[in-house]
JSON list of C-alpha atoms in Angstrom, two decimals:
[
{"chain": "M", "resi": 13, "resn": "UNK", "atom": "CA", "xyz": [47.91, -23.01, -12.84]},
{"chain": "M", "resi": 14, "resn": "UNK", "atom": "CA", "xyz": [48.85, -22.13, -16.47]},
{"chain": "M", "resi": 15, "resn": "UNK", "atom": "CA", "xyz": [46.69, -23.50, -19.44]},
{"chain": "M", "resi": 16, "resn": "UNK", "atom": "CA", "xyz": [48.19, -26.06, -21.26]},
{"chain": "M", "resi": 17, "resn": "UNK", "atom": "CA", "xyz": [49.00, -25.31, -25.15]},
{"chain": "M", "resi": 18, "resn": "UNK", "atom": "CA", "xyz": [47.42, -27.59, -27.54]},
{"chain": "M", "resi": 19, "resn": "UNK", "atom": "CA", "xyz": [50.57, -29.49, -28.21]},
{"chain": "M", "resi": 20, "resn": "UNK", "atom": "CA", "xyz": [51.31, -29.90, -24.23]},
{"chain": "M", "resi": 21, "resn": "UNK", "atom": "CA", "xyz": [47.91, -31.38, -24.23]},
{"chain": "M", "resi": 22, "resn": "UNK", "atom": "CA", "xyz": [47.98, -33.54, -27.21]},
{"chain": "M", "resi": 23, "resn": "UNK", "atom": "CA", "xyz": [51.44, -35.00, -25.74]},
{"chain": "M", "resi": 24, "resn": "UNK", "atom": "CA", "xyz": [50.22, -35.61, -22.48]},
{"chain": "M", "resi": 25, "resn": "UNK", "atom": "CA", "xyz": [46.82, -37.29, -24.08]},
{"chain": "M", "resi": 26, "resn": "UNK", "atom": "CA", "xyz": [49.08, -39.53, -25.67]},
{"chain": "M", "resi": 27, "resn": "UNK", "atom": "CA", "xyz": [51.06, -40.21, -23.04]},
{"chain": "M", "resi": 28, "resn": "UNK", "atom": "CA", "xyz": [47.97, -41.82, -21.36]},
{"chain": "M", "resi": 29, "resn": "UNK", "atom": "CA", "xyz": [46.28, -43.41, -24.55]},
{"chain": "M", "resi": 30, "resn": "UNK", "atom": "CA", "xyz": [50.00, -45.31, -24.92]},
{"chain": "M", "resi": 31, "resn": "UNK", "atom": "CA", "xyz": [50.07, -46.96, -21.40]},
{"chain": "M", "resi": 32, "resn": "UNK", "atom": "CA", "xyz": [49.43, -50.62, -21.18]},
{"chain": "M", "resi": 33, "resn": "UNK", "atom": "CA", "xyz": [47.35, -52.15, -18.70]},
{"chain": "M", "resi": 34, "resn": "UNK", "atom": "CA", "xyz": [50.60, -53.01, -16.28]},
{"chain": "M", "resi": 35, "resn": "UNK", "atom": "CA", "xyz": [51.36, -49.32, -16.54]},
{"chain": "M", "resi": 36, "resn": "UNK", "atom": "CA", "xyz": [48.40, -48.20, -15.73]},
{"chain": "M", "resi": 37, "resn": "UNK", "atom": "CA", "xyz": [47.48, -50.10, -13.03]},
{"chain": "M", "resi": 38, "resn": "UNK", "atom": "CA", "xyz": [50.28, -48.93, -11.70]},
{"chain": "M", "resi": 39, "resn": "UNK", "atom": "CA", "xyz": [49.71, -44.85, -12.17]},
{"chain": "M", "resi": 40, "resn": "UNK", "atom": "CA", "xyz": [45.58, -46.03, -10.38]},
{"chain": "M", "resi": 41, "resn": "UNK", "atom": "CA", "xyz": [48.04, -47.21, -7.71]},
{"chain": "M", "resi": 42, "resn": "UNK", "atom": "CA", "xyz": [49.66, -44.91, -7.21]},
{"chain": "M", "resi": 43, "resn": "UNK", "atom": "CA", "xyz": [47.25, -42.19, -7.28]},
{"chain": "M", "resi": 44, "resn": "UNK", "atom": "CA", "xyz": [44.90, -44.18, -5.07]},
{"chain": "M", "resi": 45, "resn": "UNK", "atom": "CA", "xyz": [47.66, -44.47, -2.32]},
{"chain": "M", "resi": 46, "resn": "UNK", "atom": "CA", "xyz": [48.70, -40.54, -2.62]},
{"chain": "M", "resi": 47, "resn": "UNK", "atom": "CA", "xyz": [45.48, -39.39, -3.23]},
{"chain": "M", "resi": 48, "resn": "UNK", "atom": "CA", "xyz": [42.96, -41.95, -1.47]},
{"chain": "M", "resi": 49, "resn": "UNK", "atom": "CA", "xyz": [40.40, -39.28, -0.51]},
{"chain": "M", "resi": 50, "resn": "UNK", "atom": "CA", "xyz": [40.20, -38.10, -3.78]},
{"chain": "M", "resi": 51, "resn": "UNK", "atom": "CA", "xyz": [40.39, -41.46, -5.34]},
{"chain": "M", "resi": 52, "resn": "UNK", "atom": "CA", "xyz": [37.52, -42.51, -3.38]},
{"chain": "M", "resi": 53, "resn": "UNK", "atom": "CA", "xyz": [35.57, -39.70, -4.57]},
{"chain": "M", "resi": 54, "resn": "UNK", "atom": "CA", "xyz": [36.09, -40.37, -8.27]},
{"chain": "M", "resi": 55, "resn": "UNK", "atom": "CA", "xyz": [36.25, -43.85, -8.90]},
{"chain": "M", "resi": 56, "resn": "UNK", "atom": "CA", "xyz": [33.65, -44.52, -6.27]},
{"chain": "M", "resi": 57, "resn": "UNK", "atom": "CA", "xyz": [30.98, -41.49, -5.31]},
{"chain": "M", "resi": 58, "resn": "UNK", "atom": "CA", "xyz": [31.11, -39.95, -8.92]},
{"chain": "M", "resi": 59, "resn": "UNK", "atom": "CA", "xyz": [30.86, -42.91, -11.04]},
{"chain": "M", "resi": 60, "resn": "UNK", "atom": "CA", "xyz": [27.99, -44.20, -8.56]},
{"chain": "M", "resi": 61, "resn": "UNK", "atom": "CA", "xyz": [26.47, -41.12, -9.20]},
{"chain": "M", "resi": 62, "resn": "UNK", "atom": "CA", "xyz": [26.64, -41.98, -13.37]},
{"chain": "M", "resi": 63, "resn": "UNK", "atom": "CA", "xyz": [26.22, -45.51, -12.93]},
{"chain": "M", "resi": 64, "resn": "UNK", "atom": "CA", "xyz": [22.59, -45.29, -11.29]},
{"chain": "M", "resi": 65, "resn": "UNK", "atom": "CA", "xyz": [21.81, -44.00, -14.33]},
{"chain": "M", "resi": 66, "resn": "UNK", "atom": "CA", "xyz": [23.89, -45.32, -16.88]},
{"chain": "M", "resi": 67, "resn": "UNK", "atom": "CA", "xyz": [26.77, -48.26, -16.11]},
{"chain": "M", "resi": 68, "resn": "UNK", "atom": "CA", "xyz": [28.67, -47.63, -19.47]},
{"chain": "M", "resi": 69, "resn": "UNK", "atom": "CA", "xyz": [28.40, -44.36, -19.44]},
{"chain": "M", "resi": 70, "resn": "UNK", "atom": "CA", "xyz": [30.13, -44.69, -15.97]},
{"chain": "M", "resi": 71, "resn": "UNK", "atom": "CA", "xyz": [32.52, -46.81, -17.88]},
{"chain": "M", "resi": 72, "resn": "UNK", "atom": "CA", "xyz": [33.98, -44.22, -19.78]},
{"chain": "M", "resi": 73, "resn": "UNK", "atom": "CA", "xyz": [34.06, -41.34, -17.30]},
{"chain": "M", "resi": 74, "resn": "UNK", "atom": "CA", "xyz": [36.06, -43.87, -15.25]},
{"chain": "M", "resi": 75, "resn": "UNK", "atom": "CA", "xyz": [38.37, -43.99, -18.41]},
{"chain": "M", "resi": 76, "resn": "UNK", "atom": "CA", "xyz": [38.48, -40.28, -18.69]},
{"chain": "M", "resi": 77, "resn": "UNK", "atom": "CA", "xyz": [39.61, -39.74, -15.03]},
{"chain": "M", "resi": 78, "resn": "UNK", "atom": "CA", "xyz": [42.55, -41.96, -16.06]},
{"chain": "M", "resi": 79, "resn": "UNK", "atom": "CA", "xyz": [42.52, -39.76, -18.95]},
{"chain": "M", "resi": 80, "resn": "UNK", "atom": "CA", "xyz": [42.76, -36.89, -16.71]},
{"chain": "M", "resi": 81, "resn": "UNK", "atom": "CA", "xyz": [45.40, -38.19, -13.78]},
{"chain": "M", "resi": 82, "resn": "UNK", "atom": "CA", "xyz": [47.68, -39.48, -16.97]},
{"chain": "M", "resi": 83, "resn": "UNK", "atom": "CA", "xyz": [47.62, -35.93, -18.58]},
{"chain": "M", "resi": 84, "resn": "UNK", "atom": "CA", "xyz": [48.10, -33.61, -14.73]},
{"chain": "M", "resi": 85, "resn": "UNK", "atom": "CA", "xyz": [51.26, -36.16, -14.79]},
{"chain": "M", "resi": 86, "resn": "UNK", "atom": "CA", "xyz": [53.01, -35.73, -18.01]},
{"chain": "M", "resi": 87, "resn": "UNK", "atom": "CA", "xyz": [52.00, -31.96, -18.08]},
{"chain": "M", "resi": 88, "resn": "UNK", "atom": "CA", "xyz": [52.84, -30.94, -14.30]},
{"chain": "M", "resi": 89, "resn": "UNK", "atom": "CA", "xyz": [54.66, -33.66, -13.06]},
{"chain": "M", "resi": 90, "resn": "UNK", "atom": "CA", "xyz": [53.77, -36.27, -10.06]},
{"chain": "M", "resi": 91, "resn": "UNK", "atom": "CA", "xyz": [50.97, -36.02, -8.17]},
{"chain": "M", "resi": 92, "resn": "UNK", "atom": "CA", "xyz": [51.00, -33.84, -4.71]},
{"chain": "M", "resi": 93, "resn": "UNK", "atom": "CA", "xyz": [50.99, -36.36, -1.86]},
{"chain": "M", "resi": 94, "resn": "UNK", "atom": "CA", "xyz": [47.42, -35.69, -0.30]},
{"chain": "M", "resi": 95, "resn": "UNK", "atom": "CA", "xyz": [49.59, -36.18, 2.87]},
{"chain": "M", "resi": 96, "resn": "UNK", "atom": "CA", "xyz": [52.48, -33.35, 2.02]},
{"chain": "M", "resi": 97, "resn": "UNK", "atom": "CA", "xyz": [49.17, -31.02, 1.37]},
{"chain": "M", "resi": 98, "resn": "UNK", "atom": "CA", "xyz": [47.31, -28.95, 4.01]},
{"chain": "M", "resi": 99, "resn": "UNK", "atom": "CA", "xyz": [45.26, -31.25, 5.64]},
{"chain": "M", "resi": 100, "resn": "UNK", "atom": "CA", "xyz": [42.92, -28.13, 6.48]},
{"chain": "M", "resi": 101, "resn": "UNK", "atom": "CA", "xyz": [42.63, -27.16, 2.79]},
{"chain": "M", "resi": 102, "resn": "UNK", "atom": "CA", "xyz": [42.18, -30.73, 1.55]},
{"chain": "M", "resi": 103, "resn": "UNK", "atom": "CA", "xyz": [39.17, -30.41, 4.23]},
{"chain": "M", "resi": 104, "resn": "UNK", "atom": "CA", "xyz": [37.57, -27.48, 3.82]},
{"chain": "M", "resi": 105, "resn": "UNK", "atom": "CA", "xyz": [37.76, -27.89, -0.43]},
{"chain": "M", "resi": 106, "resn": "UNK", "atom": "CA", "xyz": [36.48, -31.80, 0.48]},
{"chain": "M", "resi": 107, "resn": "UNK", "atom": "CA", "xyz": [33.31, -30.36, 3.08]},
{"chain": "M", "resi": 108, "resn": "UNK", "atom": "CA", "xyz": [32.61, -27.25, 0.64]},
{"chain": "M", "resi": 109, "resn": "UNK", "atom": "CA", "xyz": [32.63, -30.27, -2.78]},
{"chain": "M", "resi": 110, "resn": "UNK", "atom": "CA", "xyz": [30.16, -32.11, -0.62]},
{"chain": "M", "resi": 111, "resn": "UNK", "atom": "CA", "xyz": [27.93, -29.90, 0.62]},
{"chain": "M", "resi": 112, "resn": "UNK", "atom": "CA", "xyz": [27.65, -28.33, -3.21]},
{"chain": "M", "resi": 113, "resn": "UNK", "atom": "CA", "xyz": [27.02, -31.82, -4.64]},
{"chain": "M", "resi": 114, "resn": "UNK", "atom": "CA", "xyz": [24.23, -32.93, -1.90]},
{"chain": "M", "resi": 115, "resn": "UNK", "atom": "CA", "xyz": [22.36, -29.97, -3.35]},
{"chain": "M", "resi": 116, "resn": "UNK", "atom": "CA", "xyz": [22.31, -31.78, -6.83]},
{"chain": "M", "resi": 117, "resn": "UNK", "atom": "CA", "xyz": [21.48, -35.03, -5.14]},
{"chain": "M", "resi": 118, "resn": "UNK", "atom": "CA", "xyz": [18.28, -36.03, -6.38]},
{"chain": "M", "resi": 119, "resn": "UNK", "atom": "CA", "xyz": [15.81, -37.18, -3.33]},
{"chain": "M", "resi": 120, "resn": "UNK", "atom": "CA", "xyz": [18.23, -35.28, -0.82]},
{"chain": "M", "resi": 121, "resn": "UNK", "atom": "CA", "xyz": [15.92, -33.59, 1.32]},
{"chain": "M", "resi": 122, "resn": "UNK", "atom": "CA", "xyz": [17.58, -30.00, 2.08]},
{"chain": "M", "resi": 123, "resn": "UNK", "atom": "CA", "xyz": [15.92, -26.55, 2.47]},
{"chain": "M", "resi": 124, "resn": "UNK", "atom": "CA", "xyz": [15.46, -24.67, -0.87]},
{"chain": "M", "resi": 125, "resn": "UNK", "atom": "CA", "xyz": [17.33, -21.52, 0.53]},
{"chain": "M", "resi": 126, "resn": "UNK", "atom": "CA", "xyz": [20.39, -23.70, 1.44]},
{"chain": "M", "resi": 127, "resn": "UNK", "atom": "CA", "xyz": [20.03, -26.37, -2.00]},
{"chain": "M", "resi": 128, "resn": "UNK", "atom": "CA", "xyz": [19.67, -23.07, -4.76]},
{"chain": "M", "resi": 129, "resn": "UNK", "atom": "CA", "xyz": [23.02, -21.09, -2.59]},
{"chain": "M", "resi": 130, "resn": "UNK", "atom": "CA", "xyz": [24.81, -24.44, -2.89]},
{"chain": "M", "resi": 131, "resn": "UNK", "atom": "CA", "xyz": [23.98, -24.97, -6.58]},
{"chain": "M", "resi": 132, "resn": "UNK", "atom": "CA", "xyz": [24.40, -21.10, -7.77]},
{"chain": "M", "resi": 133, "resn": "UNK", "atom": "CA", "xyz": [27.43, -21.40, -5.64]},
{"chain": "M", "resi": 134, "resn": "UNK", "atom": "CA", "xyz": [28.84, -24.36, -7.67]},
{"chain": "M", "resi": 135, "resn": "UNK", "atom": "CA", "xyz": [27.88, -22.99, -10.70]},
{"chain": "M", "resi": 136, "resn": "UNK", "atom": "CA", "xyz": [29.74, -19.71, -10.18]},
{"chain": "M", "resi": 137, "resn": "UNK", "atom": "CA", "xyz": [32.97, -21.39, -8.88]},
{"chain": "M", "resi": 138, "resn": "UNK", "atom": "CA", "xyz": [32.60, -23.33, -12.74]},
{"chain": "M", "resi": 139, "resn": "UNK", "atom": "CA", "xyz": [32.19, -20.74, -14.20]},
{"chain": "M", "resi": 140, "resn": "UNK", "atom": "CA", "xyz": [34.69, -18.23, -12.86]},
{"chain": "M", "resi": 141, "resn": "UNK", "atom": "CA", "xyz": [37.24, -21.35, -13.28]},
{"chain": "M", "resi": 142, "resn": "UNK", "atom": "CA", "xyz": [38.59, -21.33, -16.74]},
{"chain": "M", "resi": 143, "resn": "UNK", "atom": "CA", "xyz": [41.18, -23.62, -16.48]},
{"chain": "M", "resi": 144, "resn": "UNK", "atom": "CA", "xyz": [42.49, -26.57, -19.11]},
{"chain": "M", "resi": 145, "resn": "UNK", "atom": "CA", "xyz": [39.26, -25.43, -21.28]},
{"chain": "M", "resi": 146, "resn": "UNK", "atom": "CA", "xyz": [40.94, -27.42, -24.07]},
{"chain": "M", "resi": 147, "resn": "UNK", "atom": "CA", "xyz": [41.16, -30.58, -21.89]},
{"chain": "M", "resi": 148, "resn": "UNK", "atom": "CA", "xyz": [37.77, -29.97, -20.63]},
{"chain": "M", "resi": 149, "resn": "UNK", "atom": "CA", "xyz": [36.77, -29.65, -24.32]},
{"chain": "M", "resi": 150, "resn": "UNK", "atom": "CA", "xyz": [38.69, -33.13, -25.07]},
{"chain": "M", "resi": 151, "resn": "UNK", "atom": "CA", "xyz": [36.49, -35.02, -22.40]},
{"chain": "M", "resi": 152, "resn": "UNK", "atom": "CA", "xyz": [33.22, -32.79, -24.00]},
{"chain": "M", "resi": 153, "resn": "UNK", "atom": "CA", "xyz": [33.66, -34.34, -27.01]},
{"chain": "M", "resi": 154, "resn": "UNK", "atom": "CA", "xyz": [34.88, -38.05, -25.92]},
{"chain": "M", "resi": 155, "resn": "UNK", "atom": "CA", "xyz": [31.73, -38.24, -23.77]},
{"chain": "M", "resi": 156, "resn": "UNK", "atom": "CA", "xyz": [29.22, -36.59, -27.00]},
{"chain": "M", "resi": 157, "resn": "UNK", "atom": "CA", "xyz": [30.91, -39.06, -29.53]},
{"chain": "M", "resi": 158, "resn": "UNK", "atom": "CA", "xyz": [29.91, -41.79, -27.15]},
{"chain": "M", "resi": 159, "resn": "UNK", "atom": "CA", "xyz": [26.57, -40.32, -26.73]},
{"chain": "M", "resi": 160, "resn": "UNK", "atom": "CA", "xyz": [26.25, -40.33, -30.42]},
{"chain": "M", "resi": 161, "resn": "UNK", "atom": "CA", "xyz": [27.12, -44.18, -31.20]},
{"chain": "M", "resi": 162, "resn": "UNK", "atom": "CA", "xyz": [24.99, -45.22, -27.61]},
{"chain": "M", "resi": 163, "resn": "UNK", "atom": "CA", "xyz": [22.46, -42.92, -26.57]},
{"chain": "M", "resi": 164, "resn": "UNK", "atom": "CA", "xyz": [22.17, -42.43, -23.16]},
{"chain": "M", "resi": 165, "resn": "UNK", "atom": "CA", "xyz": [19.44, -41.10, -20.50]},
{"chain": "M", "resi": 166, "resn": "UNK", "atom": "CA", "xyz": [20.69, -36.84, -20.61]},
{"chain": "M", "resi": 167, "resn": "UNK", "atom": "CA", "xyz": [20.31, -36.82, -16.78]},
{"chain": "M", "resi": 168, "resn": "UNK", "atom": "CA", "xyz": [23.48, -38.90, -17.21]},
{"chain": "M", "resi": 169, "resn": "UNK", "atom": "CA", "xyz": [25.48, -37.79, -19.57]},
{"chain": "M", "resi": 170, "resn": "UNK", "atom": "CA", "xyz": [24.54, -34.14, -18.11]},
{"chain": "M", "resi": 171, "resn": "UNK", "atom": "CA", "xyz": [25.63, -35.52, -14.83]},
{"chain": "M", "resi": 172, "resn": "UNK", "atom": "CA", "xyz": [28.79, -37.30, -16.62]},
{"chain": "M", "resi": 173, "resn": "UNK", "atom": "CA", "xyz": [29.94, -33.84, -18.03]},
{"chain": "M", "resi": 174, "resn": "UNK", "atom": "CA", "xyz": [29.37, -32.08, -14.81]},
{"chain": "M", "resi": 175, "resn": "UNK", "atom": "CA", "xyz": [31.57, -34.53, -12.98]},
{"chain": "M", "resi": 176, "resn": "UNK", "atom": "CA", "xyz": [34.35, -34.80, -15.17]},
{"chain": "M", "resi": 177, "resn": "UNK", "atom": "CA", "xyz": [34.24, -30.76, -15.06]},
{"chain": "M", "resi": 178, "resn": "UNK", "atom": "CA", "xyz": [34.68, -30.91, -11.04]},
{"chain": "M", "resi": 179, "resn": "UNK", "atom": "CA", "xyz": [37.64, -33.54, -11.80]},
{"chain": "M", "resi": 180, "resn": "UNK", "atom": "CA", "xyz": [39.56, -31.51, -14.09]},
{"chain": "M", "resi": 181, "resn": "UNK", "atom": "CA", "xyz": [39.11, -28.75, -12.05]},
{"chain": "M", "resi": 182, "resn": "UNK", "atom": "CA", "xyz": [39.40, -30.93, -8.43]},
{"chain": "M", "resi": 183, "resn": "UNK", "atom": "CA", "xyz": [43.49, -31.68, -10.03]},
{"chain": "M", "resi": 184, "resn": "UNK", "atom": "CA", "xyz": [44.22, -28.17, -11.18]},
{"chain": "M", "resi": 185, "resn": "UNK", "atom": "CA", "xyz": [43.33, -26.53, -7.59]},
{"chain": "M", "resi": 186, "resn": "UNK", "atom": "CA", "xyz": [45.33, -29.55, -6.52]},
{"chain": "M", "resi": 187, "resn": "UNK", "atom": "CA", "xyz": [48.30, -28.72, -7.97]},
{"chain": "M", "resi": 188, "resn": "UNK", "atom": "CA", "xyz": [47.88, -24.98, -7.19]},
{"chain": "M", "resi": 189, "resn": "UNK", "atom": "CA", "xyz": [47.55, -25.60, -3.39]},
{"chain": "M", "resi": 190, "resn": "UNK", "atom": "CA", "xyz": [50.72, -27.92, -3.87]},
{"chain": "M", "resi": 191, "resn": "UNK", "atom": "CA", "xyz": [52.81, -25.25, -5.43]},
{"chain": "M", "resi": 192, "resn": "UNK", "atom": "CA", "xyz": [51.37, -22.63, -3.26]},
{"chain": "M", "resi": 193, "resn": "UNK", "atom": "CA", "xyz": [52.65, -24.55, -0.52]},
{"chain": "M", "resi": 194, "resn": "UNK", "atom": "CA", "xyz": [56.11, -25.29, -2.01]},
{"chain": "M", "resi": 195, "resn": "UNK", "atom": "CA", "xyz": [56.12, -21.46, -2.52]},
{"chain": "M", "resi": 196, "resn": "UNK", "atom": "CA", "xyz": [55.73, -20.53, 1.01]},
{"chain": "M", "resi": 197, "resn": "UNK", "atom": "CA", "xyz": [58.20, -22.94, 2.48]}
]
């Protein structure tokens, strides 16, 4: 997936900061009934995950996400149908997501071998993953300005950043398996 330019990206941010509350109900829609596994992991494991912690804080990366969905859209088009993509890739990325975030789970009891592979695993797969850095920056700084005017526990917000970091990069492999698959037909 190409990096978008900083104009695509300030377009496409306002392209979600202008949609009104029918609109974007209707793009949450939308995306919840193409992409309900996905959906479900967002708006309901992730911001769990923020809101144990923090419940405005959760707040906002829930805004973000819609953020995020709002700019793949404008920049790349509709979302792939989770239903068009290969089930078996939407399954094995789903199992391998899981079984890296258990190993941040706090409480999760797991063997130390298997929790530090999962983590360094995560954390190389972040790292060698470079794409939308200026959208990942955008969220950075959204989520540190609201740090600044409400401080918030840094377990949180670290967790906050983390998780908006797997969403960015949870639409961007999306769209790559989607046009991977349109290539090959």
């Amino acid at each position: 997936m190409r990096e978008l330019t900083d104009r695509e990206l300030y377009q496409a941010l306002q392209y979600a900061k202008s949609q009104d509350e029918n609109a974007g109900r209707s793009i949450l829609q939308q995306f919840q009934t193409e992409q309900s596994a996905l959906a479900q992991t967002i708006f309901g494991v992730f911001s769990a995950l923020i809101a144990d912690k923090d419940k405005d804080l959760a707040n906002l990366f829930m805004d973000l996400c819609f953020d995020v969905i709002c700019v793949f859209r404008h920049a790349f088009g509709d979302l792939p149908d989770q239903r068009v993509l290969n089930m078996e890739w939407l399954q094995n990325t789903a199992a391998l997501l899981d079984a890296e975030l258990q190993a941040f789970m706090p409480g999760n009891k797991m063997d130390t071998k298997f929790r530090d592979k999962f983590q360094n695993r995560f954390a190389e797969r972040l790292t060698e993953s470079d794409s939308q850095a200026g959208l990942v920056k955008f969220m950075d700084d959204a989520i540190s300005a609201y740090v600044a005017d409400s401080p918030a526990e840094p377990d949180a917000v670290r967790v906050a950043r983390t998780m908006i970091y797997v969403v960015i990069q949870l639409f961007g492999a999306m769209y790559d398996q989607a046009e991977r698959q349109a290539t090959a037909s």
